[in-house]
PDB file of C-alpha atoms in Angstrom:
ATOM      1  CA  MET A  10       8.901 -55.282 -17.757  1.00 46.00           C
ATOM      2  CA  ALA A  11      12.578 -54.567 -18.100  1.00 47.00           C
ATOM      3  CA  GLY A  12      13.453 -51.173 -19.310  1.00 50.00           C
ATOM      4  CA  SER A  13       9.964 -49.732 -18.734  1.00 46.00           C
ATOM      5  CA  LEU A  14       9.629 -46.293 -17.187  1.00 43.00           C
ATOM      6  CA  THR A  15       7.716 -45.547 -14.070  1.00 47.00           C
ATOM      7  CA  ARG A  16       4.692 -43.475 -14.985  1.00 40.00           C
ATOM      8  CA  VAL A  17       4.425 -40.207 -13.041  1.00 42.00           C
ATOM      9  CA  PRO A  18       0.931 -38.719 -12.786  1.00 42.00           C
ATOM     10  CA  PHE A  19       0.599 -35.342 -14.465  1.00 40.00           C
ATOM     11  CA  LEU A  20       0.435 -32.556 -11.891  1.00 44.00           C
ATOM     12  CA  LYS A  21      -2.828 -30.741 -12.172  1.00 43.00           C
ATOM     13  CA  PRO A  22      -3.768 -27.454 -10.489  1.00 49.00           C
ATOM     14  CA  PRO A  23      -6.093 -27.690  -7.541  1.00 48.00           C
ATOM     15  CA  GLN A  24      -9.759 -27.615  -8.276  1.00 50.00           C
ATOM     16  CA  THR A  25     -10.388 -24.655  -5.949  1.00 47.00           C
ATOM     17  CA  LYS A  26      -9.511 -22.094  -8.645  1.00 80.00           C
ATOM     18  CA  LEU A  27      -7.748 -19.944  -6.069  1.00 89.00           C
ATOM     19  CA  THR A  28      -5.283 -17.538  -7.518  1.00 93.00           C
ATOM     20  CA  GLU A  29      -2.019 -16.259  -6.126  1.00 94.00           C
ATOM     21  CA  GLU A  30      -3.771 -12.961  -5.348  1.00 94.00           C
ATOM     22  CA  ASP A  31      -6.394 -14.822  -3.294  1.00 95.00           C
ATOM     23  CA  TRP A  32      -3.631 -16.150  -1.052  1.00 96.00           C
ATOM     24  CA  LEU A  33      -1.849 -12.784  -0.858  1.00 97.00           C
ATOM     25  CA  ALA A  34      -5.108 -10.850  -0.065  1.00 95.00           C
ATOM     26  CA  GLU A  35      -5.854 -13.373   2.764  1.00 96.00           C
ATOM     27  CA  ALA A  36      -2.277 -13.117   4.013  1.00 97.00           C
ATOM     28  CA  LEU A  37      -2.523  -9.345   4.088  1.00 96.00           C
ATOM     29  CA  GLN A  38      -5.814  -9.469   5.988  1.00 95.00           C
ATOM     30  CA  THR A  39      -4.243 -11.830   8.495  1.00 97.00           C
ATOM     31  CA  LEU A  40      -1.183  -9.648   8.860  1.00 97.00           C
ATOM     32  CA  ALA A  41      -3.415  -6.615   9.596  1.00 94.00           C
ATOM     33  CA  ALA A  42      -5.504  -8.501  12.125  1.00 94.00           C
ATOM     34  CA  GLU A  43      -2.913 -10.507  14.011  1.00 95.00           C
ATOM     35  CA  GLY A  44       0.581  -9.739  12.851  1.00 95.00           C
ATOM     36  CA  VAL A  45       3.067 -11.554  10.690  1.00 96.00           C
ATOM     37  CA  SER A  46       3.437 -14.471  13.100  1.00 96.00           C
ATOM     38  CA  ALA A  47      -0.124 -15.508  12.198  1.00 96.00           C
ATOM     39  CA  VAL A  48       0.602 -15.545   8.442  1.00 97.00           C
ATOM     40  CA  ARG A  49       1.128 -19.309   8.325  1.00 96.00           C
ATOM     41  CA  VAL A  50       0.345 -21.694   5.464  1.00 96.00           C
ATOM     42  CA  GLU A  51      -1.975 -23.888   7.532  1.00 95.00           C
ATOM     43  CA  ARG A  52      -3.793 -20.872   8.903  1.00 95.00           C
ATOM     44  CA  LEU A  53      -4.288 -19.329   5.479  1.00 96.00           C
ATOM     45  CA  ALA A  54      -5.461 -22.588   3.940  1.00 95.00           C
ATOM     46  CA  ARG A  55      -8.027 -23.063   6.691  1.00 94.00           C
ATOM     47  CA  SER A  56      -9.361 -19.545   6.219  1.00 94.00           C
ATOM     48  CA  LEU A  57      -9.639 -20.065   2.522  1.00 94.00           C
ATOM     49  CA  GLY A  58     -11.209 -23.475   2.900  1.00 92.00           C
ATOM     50  CA  VAL A  59      -8.575 -25.353   0.943  1.00 92.00           C
ATOM     51  CA  THR A  60      -5.691 -27.741   1.547  1.00 89.00           C
ATOM     52  CA  LYS A  61      -2.022 -26.748   1.743  1.00 90.00           C
ATOM     53  CA  GLY A  62      -1.585 -28.250  -1.729  1.00 88.00           C
ATOM     54  CA  SER A  63      -3.327 -25.197  -3.194  1.00 89.00           C
ATOM     55  CA  PHE A  64      -0.657 -23.018  -1.571  1.00 93.00           C
ATOM     56  CA  TYR A  65       2.230 -24.915  -3.039  1.00 92.00           C
ATOM     57  CA  TRP A  66       0.753 -24.611  -6.534  1.00 91.00           C
ATOM     58  CA  HIS A  67       1.489 -20.851  -6.247  1.00 94.00           C
ATOM     59  CA  PHE A  68       4.394 -20.576  -3.821  1.00 95.00           C
ATOM     60  CA  LYS A  69       7.477 -22.653  -3.283  1.00 95.00           C
ATOM     61  CA  SER A  70       7.699 -21.824   0.416  1.00 96.00           C
ATOM     62  CA  HIS A  71       6.470 -19.659   3.264  1.00 96.00           C
ATOM     63  CA  GLY A  72       9.467 -17.341   2.661  1.00 96.00           C
ATOM     64  CA  GLU A  73       8.373 -16.811  -0.904  1.00 97.00           C
ATOM     65  CA  LEU A  74       4.911 -15.938   0.293  1.00 97.00           C
ATOM     66  CA  LEU A  75       6.240 -13.232   2.597  1.00 97.00           C
ATOM     67  CA  ALA A  76       8.500 -11.882  -0.175  1.00 97.00           C
ATOM     68  CA  ARG A  77       5.590 -11.551  -2.579  1.00 97.00           C
ATOM     69  CA  LEU A  78       3.412 -10.178   0.178  1.00 97.00           C
ATOM     70  CA  ARG A  79       5.723  -7.163   0.543  1.00 96.00           C
ATOM     71  CA  ASP A  80       5.452  -6.468  -3.182  1.00 94.00           C
ATOM     72  CA  TYR A  81       1.720  -7.033  -3.132  1.00 95.00           C
ATOM     73  CA  TRP A  82       1.223  -4.452  -0.448  1.00 95.00           C
ATOM     74  CA  ALA A  83       3.371  -1.914  -2.206  1.00 90.00           C
ATOM     75  CA  SER A  84       1.723  -2.339  -5.622  1.00 87.00           C
ATOM     76  CA  HIS A  85      -1.918  -3.132  -4.743  1.00 83.00           C
ATOM     77  CA  HIS A  86      -2.726  -1.567  -1.419  1.00 72.00           C
ATOM     78  CA  THR A  87      -1.004   1.741  -1.538  1.00 72.00           C
ATOM     79  CA  VAL A  88      -1.917   4.579  -3.770  1.00 64.00           C
ATOM     80  CA  VAL A  89      -0.045   3.725  -6.915  1.00 54.00           C
ATOM     81  CA  VAL A  90       1.623   6.689  -8.531  1.00 58.00           C
ATOM     82  CA  ASP A  91       0.624   6.522 -12.180  1.00 57.00           C
ATOM     83  CA  ALA A  92       2.219   8.367 -15.036  1.00 50.00           C
ATOM     84  CA  TYR A  93       0.844  11.857 -15.106  1.00 58.00           C
ATOM     85  CA  GLU A  94       1.066  15.234 -16.777  1.00 62.00           C
ATOM     86  CA  THR A  95       0.060  18.527 -15.309  1.00 62.00           C
ATOM     87  CA  GLN A  96      -0.183  21.773 -17.240  1.00 63.00           C
ATOM     88  CA  GLY A  97       0.286  24.194 -14.378  1.00 70.00           C
ATOM     89  CA  PRO A  98      -0.309  25.113 -10.741  1.00 75.00           C
ATOM     90  CA  ALA A  99      -4.107  24.671 -10.897  1.00 78.00           C
ATOM     91  CA  GLU A 100      -3.856  21.154 -12.269  1.00 87.00           C
ATOM     92  CA  ALA A 101      -1.274  20.173  -9.660  1.00 89.00           C
ATOM     93  CA  GLU A 102      -3.554  21.484  -6.881  1.00 90.00           C
ATOM     94  CA  THR A 103      -6.433  19.470  -8.280  1.00 89.00           C
ATOM     95  CA  MET A 104      -4.283  16.341  -8.510  1.00 89.00           C
ATOM     96  CA  LEU A 105      -3.174  16.678  -4.910  1.00 91.00           C
ATOM     97  CA  LEU A 106      -6.728  16.991  -3.697  1.00 90.00           C
ATOM     98  CA  ALA A 107      -7.798  14.013  -5.821  1.00 88.00           C
ATOM     99  CA  LEU A 108      -4.957  11.911  -4.417  1.00 88.00           C
ATOM    100  CA  LEU A 109      -5.846  12.719  -0.813  1.00 88.00           C
ATOM    101  CA  ARG A 110      -9.527  12.111  -1.430  1.00 88.00           C
ATOM    102  CA  ARG A 111      -8.770   8.790  -3.022  1.00 86.00           C
ATOM    103  CA  ILE A 112      -6.775   7.650   0.054  1.00 85.00           C
ATOM    104  CA  ILE A 113      -9.864   8.342   2.180  1.00 83.00           C
ATOM    105  CA  LEU A 114     -12.538   6.980  -0.113  1.00 85.00           C
ATOM    106  CA  GLU A 115     -10.612   3.732  -0.886  1.00 83.00           C
ATOM    107  CA  ASP A 116      -9.139   3.457   2.596  1.00 82.00           C
ATOM    108  CA  ALA A 117      -5.976   2.972   0.584  1.00 83.00           C
ATOM    109  CA  ASN A 118      -3.504   2.915   3.436  1.00 85.00           C
ATOM    110  CA  ARG A 119      -5.532   0.566   5.714  1.00 86.00           C
ATOM    111  CA  TYR A 120      -2.655  -2.015   5.781  1.00 92.00           C
ATOM    112  CA  ASP A 121       0.222   0.463   6.265  1.00 92.00           C
ATOM    113  CA  ALA A 122       0.342   0.217  10.057  1.00 91.00           C
ATOM    114  CA  ALA A 123       0.587  -3.565   9.957  1.00 94.00           C
ATOM    115  CA  VAL A 124       3.375  -3.523   7.358  1.00 95.00           C
ATOM    116  CA  ARG A 125       5.247  -0.854   9.238  1.00 94.00           C
ATOM    117  CA  ALA A 126       5.012  -2.911  12.436  1.00 94.00           C
ATOM    118  CA  TRP A 127       6.353  -5.954  10.521  1.00 97.00           C
ATOM    119  CA  GLY A 128       9.266  -3.782   9.265  1.00 97.00           C
ATOM    120  CA  LEU A 129      10.330  -3.008  12.830  1.00 96.00           C
ATOM    121  CA  PHE A 130      11.914  -6.461  13.065  1.00 95.00           C
ATOM    122  CA  ASP A 131      12.349  -7.471   9.406  1.00 97.00           C
ATOM    123  CA  SER A 132      14.946  -5.582   7.373  1.00 97.00           C
ATOM    124  CA  LEU A 133      13.558  -6.502   3.970  1.00 97.00           C
ATOM    125  CA  THR A 134      10.119  -5.236   4.951  1.00 97.00           C
ATOM    126  CA  ALA A 135      11.627  -2.069   6.380  1.00 97.00           C
ATOM    127  CA  GLU A 136      13.426  -1.501   3.037  1.00 96.00           C
ATOM    128  CA  ALA A 137      10.096  -2.013   1.165  1.00 95.00           C
ATOM    129  CA  VAL A 138       8.419   0.471   3.418  1.00 95.00           C
ATOM    130  CA  LEU A 139      11.186   3.028   2.851  1.00 95.00           C
ATOM    131  CA  ARG A 140      10.912   2.597  -0.946  1.00 92.00           C
ATOM    132  CA  VAL A 141       7.187   3.184  -0.842  1.00 92.00           C
ATOM    133  CA  ASP A 142       7.545   6.219   1.417  1.00 92.00           C
ATOM    134  CA  GLU A 143      10.202   7.724  -0.902  1.00 92.00           C
ATOM    135  CA  THR A 144       8.092   7.173  -3.952  1.00 89.00           C
ATOM    136  CA  ARG A 145       5.001   8.708  -2.421  1.00 90.00           C
ATOM    137  CA  LEU A 146       6.893  11.685  -0.975  1.00 92.00           C
ATOM    138  CA  ALA A 147       8.689  12.331  -4.295  1.00 91.00           C
ATOM    139  CA  PHE A 148       5.338  12.370  -6.114  1.00 90.00           C
ATOM    140  CA  VAL A 149       3.733  14.804  -3.729  1.00 92.00           C
ATOM    141  CA  LYS A 150       6.793  17.014  -3.647  1.00 94.00           C
ATOM    142  CA  GLU A 151       6.697  17.216  -7.417  1.00 92.00           C
ATOM    143  CA  LEU A 152       3.116  18.409  -7.270  1.00 93.00           C
ATOM    144  CA  PHE A 153       4.110  21.245  -4.889  1.00 94.00           C
ATOM    145  CA  LEU A 154       7.015  22.173  -7.187  1.00 94.00           C
ATOM    146  CA  ARG A 155       4.610  22.368 -10.101  1.00 92.00           C
ATOM    147  CA  MET A 156       2.458  24.699  -8.047  1.00 93.00           C
ATOM    148  CA  GLY A 157       5.415  27.087  -7.957  1.00 93.00           C
ATOM    149  CA  PHE A 158       6.855  26.481  -4.459  1.00 94.00           C
ATOM    150  CA  ASP A 159      10.609  26.405  -4.114  1.00 94.00           C
ATOM    151  CA  ARG A 160      12.304  23.116  -3.223  1.00 95.00           C
ATOM    152  CA  GLU A 161      12.522  23.778   0.507  1.00 94.00           C
ATOM    153  CA  GLU A 162       8.845  24.753   0.755  1.00 94.00           C
ATOM    154  CA  ALA A 163       7.807  21.844  -1.473  1.00 95.00           C
ATOM    155  CA  GLU A 164       9.749  19.397   0.707  1.00 95.00           C
ATOM    156  CA  PHE A 165       8.158  20.776   3.912  1.00 94.00           C
ATOM    157  CA  ARG A 166       4.620  20.717   2.579  1.00 94.00           C
ATOM    158  CA  SER A 167       4.905  17.280   1.023  1.00 94.00           C
ATOM    159  CA  ARG A 168       6.127  15.867   4.313  1.00 94.00           C
ATOM    160  CA  MET A 169       3.466  17.665   6.321  1.00 91.00           C
ATOM    161  CA  SER A 170       0.697  16.332   4.103  1.00 90.00           C
ATOM    162  CA  TYR A 171       2.122  12.784   3.953  1.00 90.00           C
ATOM    163  CA  TYR A 172       2.875  12.479   7.637  1.00 89.00           C
ATOM    164  CA  TYR A 173      -0.603  13.685   8.479  1.00 84.00           C
ATOM    165  CA  VAL A 174      -2.080  10.813   6.436  1.00 82.00           C
ATOM    166  CA  ILE A 175       0.171   8.319   8.215  1.00 82.00           C
ATOM    167  CA  GLY A 176      -0.565   9.771  11.688  1.00 78.00           C
ATOM    168  CA  GLU A 177      -4.297   9.789  11.067  1.00 73.00           C
ATOM    169  CA  THR A 178      -4.233   6.119  10.264  1.00 69.00           C
ATOM    170  CA  SER A 179      -1.855   5.095  13.063  1.00 68.00           C
ATOM    171  CA  ALA A 180      -3.905   7.008  15.662  1.00 67.00           C
ATOM    172  CA  GLY A 181      -7.012   5.080  14.670  1.00 63.00           C
ATOM    173  CA  ILE A 182      -9.127   8.214  14.498  1.00 64.00           C
ATOM    174  CA  ASP A 183     -12.767   7.160  14.396  1.00 68.00           C
ATOM    175  CA  ARG A 184     -14.384   9.529  11.853  1.00 71.00           C
ATOM    176  CA  THR A 185     -16.738   8.884   8.999  1.00 72.00           C
ATOM    177  CA  SER A 186     -15.509   9.333   5.463  1.00 74.00           C
ATOM    178  CA  GLU A 187     -17.735  12.394   5.132  1.00 79.00           C
ATOM    179  CA  ASP A 188     -16.119  14.046   8.157  1.00 78.00           C
ATOM    180  CA  ARG A 189     -12.631  13.262   6.949  1.00 80.00           C
ATOM    181  CA  LEU A 190     -13.391  14.611   3.509  1.00 81.00           C
ATOM    182  CA  ALA A 191     -14.805  17.846   4.937  1.00 81.00           C
ATOM    183  CA  PHE A 192     -11.652  18.306   7.024  1.00 82.00           C
ATOM    184  CA  LEU A 193      -9.519  17.387   4.021  1.00 84.00           C
ATOM    185  CA  ASP A 194     -10.907  20.297   1.989  1.00 83.00           C
ATOM    186  CA  ARG A 195      -9.782  22.707   4.710  1.00 83.00           C
ATOM    187  CA  ARG A 196      -6.349  21.056   4.962  1.00 85.00           C
ATOM    188  CA  HIS A 197      -5.880  21.146   1.268  1.00 86.00           C
ATOM    189  CA  ARG A 198      -6.610  24.886   1.098  1.00 86.00           C
ATOM    190  CA  ARG A 199      -3.991  25.480   3.771  1.00 85.00           C
ATOM    191  CA  LEU A 200      -1.382  23.283   2.041  1.00 86.00           C
ATOM    192  CA  VAL A 201      -1.682  25.085  -1.289  1.00 87.00           C
ATOM    193  CA  ASP A 202      -1.876  28.552   0.237  1.00 86.00           C
ATOM    194  CA  ARG A 203       1.143  30.511  -1.103  1.00 82.00           C
ATOM    195  CA  THR A 204       1.804  31.978   2.344  1.00 75.00           C
ATOM    196  CA  PRO A 205       5.157  30.567   3.536  1.00 67.00           C
ATOM    197  CA  ILE A 206       4.774  28.128   6.493  1.00 63.00           C
ATOM    198  CA  ARG A 207       7.418  29.083   9.067  1.00 63.00           C
TER     199      ARG A 207
END
């Protein structure tokens, strides 16, 4: 009929009920297992048991997936620095120990090595890693400052504690959580010891 409009079907979400986070979690697992080259739409859809249509309900493109994946790692799979208040040196010492224990118990940095490897040839990922490192280091340094260390000593101790965590993960040390926690207690005592480290 002249003048009639073509009816366009209403776009409905896929019936799989997958969320954006489901896709990002699967992408991060794939990144850790096989590298960023394996993070492909078809591959992820197959792993999740859905069609590519489900992907495009949440993401406009593969590039958008990778951009959101960087943010997802930074906010969901690193130890998020929450707002905090400490009353003095003892509370800061307790918070540092709690933070280091949380990293071990939650395996909170299990994806760090994969993201760092990605950042070696992707400048945006390298920038994301740098921002995360700076945020983490600033938080830990502040704890040492609250313990009463001067800025130079706080800087040194924060980097020593942080780089130890990174190195332990990168080296793939095969220890149980119990062993790591026992060693952590000793390391924590040394870190908060007021004897200058020279």
